[in-house]
mmCIF file of C-alpha atoms in Angstrom:
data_model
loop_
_atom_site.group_PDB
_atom_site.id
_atom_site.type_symbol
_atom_site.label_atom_id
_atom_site.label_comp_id
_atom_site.label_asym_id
_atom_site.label_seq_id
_atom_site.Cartn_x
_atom_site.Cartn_y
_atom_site.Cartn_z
ATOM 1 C CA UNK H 1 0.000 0.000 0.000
ATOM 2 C CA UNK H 2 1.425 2.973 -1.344
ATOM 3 C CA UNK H 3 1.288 6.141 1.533
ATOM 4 C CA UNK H 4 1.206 8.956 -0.758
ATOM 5 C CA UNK H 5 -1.821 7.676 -3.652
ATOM 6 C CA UNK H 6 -2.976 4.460 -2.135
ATOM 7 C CA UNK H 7 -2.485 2.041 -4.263
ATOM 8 C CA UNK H 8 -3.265 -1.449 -3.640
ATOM 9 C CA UNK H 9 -1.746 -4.603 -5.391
ATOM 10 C CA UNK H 10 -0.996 -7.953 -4.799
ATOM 11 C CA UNK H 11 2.474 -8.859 -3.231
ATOM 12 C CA UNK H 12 3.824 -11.074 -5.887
ATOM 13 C CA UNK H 13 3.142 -7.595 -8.871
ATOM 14 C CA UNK H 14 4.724 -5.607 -6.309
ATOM 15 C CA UNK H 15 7.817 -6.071 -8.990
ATOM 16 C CA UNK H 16 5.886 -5.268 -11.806
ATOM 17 C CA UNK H 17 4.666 -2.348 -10.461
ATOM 18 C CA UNK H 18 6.339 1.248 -11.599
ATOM 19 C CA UNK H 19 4.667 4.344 -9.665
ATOM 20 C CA UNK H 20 6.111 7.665 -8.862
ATOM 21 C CA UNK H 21 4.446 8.852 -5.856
ATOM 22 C CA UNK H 22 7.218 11.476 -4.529
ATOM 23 C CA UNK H 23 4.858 14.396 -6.090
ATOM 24 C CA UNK H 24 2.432 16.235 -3.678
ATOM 25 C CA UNK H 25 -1.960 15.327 -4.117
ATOM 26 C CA UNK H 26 -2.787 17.033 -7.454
ATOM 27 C CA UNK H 27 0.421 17.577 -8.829
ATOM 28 C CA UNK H 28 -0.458 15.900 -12.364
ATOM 29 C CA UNK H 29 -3.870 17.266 -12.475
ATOM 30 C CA UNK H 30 -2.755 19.817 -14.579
ATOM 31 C CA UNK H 31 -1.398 17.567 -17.359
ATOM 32 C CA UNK H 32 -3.999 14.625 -16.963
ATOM 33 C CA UNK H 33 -6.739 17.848 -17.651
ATOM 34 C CA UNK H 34 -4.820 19.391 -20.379
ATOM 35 C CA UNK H 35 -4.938 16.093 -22.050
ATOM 36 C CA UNK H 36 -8.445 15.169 -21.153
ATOM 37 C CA UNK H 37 -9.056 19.272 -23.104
ATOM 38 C CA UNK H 38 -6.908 17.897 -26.115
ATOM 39 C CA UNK H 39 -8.589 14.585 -26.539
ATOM 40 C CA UNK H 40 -11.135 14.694 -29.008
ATOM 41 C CA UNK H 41 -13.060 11.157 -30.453
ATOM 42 C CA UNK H 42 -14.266 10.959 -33.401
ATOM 43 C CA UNK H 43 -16.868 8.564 -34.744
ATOM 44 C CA UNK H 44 -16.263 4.903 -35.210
ATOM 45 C CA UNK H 45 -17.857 4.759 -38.502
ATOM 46 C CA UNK H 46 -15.893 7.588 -39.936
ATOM 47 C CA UNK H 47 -13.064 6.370 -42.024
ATOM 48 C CA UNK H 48 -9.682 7.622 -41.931
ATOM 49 C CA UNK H 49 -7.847 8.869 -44.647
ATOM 50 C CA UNK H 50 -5.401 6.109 -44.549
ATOM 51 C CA UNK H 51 -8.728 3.814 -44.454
ATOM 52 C CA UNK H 52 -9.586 4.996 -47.653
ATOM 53 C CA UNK H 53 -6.530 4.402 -49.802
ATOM 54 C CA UNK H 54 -6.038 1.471 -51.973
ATOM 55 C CA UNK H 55 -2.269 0.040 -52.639
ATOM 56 C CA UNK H 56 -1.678 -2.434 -55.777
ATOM 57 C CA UNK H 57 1.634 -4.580 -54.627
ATOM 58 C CA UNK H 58 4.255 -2.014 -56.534
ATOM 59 C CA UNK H 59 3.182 0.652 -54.625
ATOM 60 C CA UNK H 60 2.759 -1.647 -51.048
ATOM 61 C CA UNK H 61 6.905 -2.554 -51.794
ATOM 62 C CA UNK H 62 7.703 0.904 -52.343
ATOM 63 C CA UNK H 63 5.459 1.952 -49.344
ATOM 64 C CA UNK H 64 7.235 -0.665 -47.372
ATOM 65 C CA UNK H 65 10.870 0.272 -48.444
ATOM 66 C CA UNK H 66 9.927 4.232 -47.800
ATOM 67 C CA UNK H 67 8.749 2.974 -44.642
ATOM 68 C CA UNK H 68 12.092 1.075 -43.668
ATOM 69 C CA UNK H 69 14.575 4.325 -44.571
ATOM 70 C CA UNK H 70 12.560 6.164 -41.997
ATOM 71 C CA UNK H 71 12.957 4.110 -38.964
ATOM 72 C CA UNK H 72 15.935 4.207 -35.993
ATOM 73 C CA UNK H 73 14.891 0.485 -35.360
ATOM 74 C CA UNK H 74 15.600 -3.062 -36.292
ATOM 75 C CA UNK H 75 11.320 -2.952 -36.429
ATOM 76 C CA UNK H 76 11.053 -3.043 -39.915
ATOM 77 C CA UNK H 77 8.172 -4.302 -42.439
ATOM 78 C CA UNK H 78 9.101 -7.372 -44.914
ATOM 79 C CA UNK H 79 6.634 -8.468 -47.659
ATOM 80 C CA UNK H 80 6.227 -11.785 -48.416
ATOM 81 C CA UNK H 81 5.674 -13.913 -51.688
ATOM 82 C CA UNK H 82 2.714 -14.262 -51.575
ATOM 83 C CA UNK H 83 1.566 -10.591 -51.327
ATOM 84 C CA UNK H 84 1.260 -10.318 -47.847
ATOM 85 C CA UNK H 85 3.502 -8.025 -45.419
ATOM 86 C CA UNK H 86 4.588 -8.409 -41.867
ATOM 87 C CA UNK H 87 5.424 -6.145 -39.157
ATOM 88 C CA UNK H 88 5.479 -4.790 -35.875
ATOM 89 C CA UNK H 89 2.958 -2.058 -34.200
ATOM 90 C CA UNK H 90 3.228 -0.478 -30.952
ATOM 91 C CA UNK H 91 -0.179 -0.340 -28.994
ATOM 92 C CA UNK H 92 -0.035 1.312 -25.640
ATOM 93 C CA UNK H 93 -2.378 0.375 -22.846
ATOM 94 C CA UNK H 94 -4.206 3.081 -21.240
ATOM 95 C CA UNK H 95 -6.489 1.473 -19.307
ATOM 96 C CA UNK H 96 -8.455 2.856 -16.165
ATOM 97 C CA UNK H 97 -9.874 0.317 -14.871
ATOM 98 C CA UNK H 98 -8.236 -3.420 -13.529
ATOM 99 C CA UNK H 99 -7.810 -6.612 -15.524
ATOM 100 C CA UNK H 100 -8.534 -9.752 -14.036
ATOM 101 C CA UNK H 101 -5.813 -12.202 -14.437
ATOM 102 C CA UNK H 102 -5.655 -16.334 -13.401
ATOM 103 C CA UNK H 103 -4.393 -17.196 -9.759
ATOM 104 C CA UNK H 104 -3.973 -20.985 -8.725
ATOM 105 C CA UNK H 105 -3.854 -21.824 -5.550
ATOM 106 C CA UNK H 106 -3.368 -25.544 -4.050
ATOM 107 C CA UNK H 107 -5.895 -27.139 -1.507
ATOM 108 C CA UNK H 108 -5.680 -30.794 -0.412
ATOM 109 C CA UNK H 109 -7.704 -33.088 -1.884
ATOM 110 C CA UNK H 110 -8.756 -36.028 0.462
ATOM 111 C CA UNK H 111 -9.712 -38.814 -2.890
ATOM 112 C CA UNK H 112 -8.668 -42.344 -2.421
ATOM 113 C CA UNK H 113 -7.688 -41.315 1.038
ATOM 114 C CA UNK H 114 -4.585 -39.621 0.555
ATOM 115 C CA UNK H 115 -3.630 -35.555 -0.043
ATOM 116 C CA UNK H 116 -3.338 -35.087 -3.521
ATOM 117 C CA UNK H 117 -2.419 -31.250 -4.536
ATOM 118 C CA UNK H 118 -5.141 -30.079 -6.783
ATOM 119 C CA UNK H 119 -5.229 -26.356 -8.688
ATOM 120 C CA UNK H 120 -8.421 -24.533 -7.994
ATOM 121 C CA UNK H 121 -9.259 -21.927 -10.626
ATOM 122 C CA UNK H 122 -9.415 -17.976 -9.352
ATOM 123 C CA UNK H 123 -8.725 -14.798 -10.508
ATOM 124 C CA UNK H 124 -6.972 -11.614 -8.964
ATOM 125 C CA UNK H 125 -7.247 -7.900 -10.037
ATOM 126 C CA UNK H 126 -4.791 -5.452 -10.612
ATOM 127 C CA UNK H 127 -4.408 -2.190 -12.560
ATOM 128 C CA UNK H 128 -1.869 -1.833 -15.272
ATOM 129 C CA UNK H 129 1.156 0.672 -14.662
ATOM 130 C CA UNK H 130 0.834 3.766 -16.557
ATOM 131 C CA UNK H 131 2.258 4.262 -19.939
ATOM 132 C CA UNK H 132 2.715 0.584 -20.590
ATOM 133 C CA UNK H 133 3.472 -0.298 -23.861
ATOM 134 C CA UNK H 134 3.813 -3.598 -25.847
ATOM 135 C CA UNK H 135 5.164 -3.985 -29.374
ATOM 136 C CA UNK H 136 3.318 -6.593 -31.514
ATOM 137 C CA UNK H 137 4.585 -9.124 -34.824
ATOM 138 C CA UNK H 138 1.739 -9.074 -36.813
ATOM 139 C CA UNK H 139 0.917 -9.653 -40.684
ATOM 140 C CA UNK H 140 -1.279 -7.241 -42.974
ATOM 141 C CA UNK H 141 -4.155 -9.360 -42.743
ATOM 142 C CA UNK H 142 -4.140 -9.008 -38.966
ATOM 143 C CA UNK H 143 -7.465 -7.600 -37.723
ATOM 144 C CA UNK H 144 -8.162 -5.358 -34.752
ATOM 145 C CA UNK H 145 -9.993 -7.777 -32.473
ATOM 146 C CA UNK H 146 -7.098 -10.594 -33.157
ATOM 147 C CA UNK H 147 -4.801 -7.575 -31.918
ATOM 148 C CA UNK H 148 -6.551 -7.048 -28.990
ATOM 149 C CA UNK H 149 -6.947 -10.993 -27.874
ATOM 150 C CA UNK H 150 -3.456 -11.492 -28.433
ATOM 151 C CA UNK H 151 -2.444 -8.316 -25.908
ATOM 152 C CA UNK H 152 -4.716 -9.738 -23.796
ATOM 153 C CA UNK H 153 -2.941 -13.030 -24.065
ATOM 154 C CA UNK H 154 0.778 -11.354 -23.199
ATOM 155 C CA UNK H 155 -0.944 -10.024 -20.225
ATOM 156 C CA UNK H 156 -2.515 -13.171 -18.980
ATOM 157 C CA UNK H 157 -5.734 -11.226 -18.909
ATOM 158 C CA UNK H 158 -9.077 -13.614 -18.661
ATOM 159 C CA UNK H 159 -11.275 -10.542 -19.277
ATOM 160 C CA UNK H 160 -13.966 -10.610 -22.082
ATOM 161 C CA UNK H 161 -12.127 -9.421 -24.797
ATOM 162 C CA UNK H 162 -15.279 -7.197 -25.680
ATOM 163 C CA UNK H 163 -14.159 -4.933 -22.983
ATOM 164 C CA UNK H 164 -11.749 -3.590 -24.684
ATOM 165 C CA UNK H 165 -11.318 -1.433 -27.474
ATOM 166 C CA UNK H 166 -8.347 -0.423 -30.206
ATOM 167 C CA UNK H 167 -8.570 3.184 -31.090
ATOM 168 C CA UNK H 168 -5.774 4.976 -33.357
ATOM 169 C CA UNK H 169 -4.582 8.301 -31.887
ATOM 170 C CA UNK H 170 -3.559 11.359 -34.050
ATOM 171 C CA UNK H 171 -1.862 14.740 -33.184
ATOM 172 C CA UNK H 172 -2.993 17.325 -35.532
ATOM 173 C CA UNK H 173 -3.003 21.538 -35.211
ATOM 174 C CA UNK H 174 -2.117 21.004 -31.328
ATOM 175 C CA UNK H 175 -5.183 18.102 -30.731
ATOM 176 C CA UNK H 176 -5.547 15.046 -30.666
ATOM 177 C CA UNK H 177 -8.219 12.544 -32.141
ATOM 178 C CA UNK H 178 -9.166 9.430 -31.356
ATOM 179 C CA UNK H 179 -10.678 6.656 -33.153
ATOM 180 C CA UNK H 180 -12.334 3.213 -32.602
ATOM 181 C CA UNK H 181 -10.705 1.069 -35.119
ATOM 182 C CA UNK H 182 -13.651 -1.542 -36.319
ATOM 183 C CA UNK H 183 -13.118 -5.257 -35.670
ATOM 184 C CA UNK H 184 -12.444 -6.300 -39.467
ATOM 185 C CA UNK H 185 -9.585 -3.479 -40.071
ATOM 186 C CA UNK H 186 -5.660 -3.765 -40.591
ATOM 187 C CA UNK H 187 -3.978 -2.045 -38.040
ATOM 188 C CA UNK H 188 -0.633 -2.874 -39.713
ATOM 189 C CA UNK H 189 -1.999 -2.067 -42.892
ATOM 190 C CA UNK H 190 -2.663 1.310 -40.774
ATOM 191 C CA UNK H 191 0.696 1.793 -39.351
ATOM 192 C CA UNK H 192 2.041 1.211 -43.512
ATOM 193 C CA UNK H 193 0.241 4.087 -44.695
ATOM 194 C CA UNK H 194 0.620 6.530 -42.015
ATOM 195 C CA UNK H 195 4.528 5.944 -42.345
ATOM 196 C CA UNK H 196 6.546 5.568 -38.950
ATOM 197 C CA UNK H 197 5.619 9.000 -37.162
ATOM 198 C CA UNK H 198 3.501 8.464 -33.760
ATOM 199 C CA UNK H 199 2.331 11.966 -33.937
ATOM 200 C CA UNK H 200 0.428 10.815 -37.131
ATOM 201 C CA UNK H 201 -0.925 7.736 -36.066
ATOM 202 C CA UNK H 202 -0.594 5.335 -32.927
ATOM 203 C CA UNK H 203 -2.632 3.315 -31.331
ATOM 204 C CA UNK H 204 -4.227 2.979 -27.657
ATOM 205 C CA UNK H 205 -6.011 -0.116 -26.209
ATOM 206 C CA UNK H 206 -8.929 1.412 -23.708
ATOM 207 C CA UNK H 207 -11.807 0.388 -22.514
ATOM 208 C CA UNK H 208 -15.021 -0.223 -24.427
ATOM 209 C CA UNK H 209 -17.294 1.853 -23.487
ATOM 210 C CA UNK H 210 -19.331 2.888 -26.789
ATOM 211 C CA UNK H 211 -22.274 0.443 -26.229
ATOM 212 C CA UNK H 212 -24.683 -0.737 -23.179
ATOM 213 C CA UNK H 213 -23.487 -2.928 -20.455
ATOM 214 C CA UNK H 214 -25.642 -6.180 -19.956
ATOM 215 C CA UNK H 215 -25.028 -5.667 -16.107
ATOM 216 C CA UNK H 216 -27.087 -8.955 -15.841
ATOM 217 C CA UNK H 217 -24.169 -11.040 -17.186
ATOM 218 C CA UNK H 218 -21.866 -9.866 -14.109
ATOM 219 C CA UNK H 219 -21.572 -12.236 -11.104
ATOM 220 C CA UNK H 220 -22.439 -10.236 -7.734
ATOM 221 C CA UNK H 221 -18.872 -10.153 -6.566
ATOM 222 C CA UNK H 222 -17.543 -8.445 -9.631
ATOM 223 C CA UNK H 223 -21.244 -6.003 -9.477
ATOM 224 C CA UNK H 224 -19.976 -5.131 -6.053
ATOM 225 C CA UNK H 225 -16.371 -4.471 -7.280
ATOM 226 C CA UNK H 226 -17.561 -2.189 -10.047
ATOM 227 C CA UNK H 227 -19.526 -0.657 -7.135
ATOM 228 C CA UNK H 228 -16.319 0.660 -5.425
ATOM 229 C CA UNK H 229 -14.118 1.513 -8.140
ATOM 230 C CA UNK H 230 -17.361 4.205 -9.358
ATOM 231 C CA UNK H 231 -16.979 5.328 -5.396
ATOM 232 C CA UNK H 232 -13.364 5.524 -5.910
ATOM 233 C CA UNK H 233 -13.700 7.021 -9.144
ATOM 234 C CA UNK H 234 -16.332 9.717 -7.627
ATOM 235 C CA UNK H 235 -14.438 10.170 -5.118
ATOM 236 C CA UNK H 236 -11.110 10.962 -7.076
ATOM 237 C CA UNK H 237 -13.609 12.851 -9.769
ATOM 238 C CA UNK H 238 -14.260 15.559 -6.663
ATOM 239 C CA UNK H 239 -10.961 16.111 -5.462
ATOM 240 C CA UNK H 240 -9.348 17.299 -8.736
ATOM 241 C CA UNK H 241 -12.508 18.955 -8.888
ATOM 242 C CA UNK H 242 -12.108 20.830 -5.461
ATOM 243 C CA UNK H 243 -8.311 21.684 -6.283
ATOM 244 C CA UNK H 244 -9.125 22.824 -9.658
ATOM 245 C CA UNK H 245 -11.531 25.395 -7.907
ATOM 246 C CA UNK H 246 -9.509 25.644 -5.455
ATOM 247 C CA UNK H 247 -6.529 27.278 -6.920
ATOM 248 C CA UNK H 248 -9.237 29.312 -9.172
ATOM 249 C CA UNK H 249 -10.221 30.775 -5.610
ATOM 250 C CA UNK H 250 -6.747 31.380 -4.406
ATOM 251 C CA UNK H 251 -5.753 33.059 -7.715
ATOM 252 C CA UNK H 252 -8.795 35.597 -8.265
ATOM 253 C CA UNK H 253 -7.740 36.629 -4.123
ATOM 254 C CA UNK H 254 -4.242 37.288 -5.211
ATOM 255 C CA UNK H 255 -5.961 39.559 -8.095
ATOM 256 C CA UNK H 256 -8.382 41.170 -5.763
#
């Protein structure tokens, strides 16, 4: 348990773990809001201009050698014979909420007489450090959905996949949009036509939060989970809220 921003994990991620607590209470408001101002999403059924462009294979191996010059990185793009590329994207996971991953632990069983160690399925929550990142091999073909089960496999996470969402993220005139990639498209394909620059494109793994929840398909454990994380949330929501006002207060005095 952290003293400064109370955070809670198991003791066996306490090495995974990577927090930065030295700062005083509301120190990164500032930038978290600033960013929160920038971001801007944009609709999922809107296409992107790299959506929209169609390659023949001359132009995909020119695209791909273009692509190669410009990186600082042994990442680069090879096309194969039979048309196809492959590749490597980096998603990073900016997730607010905590995955569920598998914990086994060993009971006695008393069969035939005699203690026999047996695993017993459960599961253990944890958030995921800020700013994690996770580069991906993929081919062209790849689709968004088989991107996001196969971070959630390098995680271990045992969440429902349909939790989670892949948006692409692009800086332009000093904001930044976001956009909910659709299960069936390429994010290597993407990452191709956008060139190397994460300014221009990059892509975020977040939660899903575009459609209704079926509530009815939670156990009550994880309803009563959900249940404190919204208080915590609330709660957290109201502070930044009180020091943003706060420090409005304290500056209008000093202009008084």
């Amino acid at each position: 348990l952290s003293p400064d921003c109370s955070f809670t994990c198991h003791y066996r991620c306490r090495a995974l773990v990577r927090l930065d607590c030295s700062g005083p209470p509301g120190a990164g408001d500032e930038n978290d809001g600033n960013e929160q101002v920038l971001e801007k999403d944009t609709n999922v059924d809107e296409p992107s201009e790299w959506e929209k462009t169609e390659l023949d294979q001359a132009q995909v191996e020119q695209r791909i050698k273009e692509y190669n010059s410009q990186i600082n990185s042994n990442l680069f793009m090879s096309l194969n014979k039979d048309g196809s590329y492959t590749g490597f994207i980096k998603v990073q996971l900016k997730l607010v909420r905590p995955v569920s991953v598998p914990a086994t632990k060993r009971v006695p069983s008393l069969q035939a007489g005699r203690p026999h160690p047996q695993g017993v399925k459960r599961r253990t929550s944890f958030y995921l450090p800020k700013g994690t990142v996770k580069h991906l091999h993929i081919l062209s073909h790849t689709r968004a959905s088989e991107v996001i089960d196969a971070l959630l496999r390098k995680f271990t996470v045992i969440d429902n996949p349909r939790k989670f969402a892949l948006f692409e993220r692009s800086e332009k005139d000093e904001q930044v949009y976001l956009r909910k990639l659709g299960d069936d498209e390429q994010p290597l394909r993407l990452r191709l036509l956008a060139g190397p620059s994460e300014k221009v494109l990059s892509f975020v793994l977040k939660e899903n939060e575009t459609g209704e929840v079926n509530w009815d398909a939670f156990t009550l454990p994880e309803l009563h989970n959900f249940l404190l994380i919204l208080q915590r949330e609330e709660e957290e929501h109201v502070r930044r809220l009180r020091h943003r006002y706060a420090r409005c207060r304290q500056k209008m005095q000093e202009a008084l």
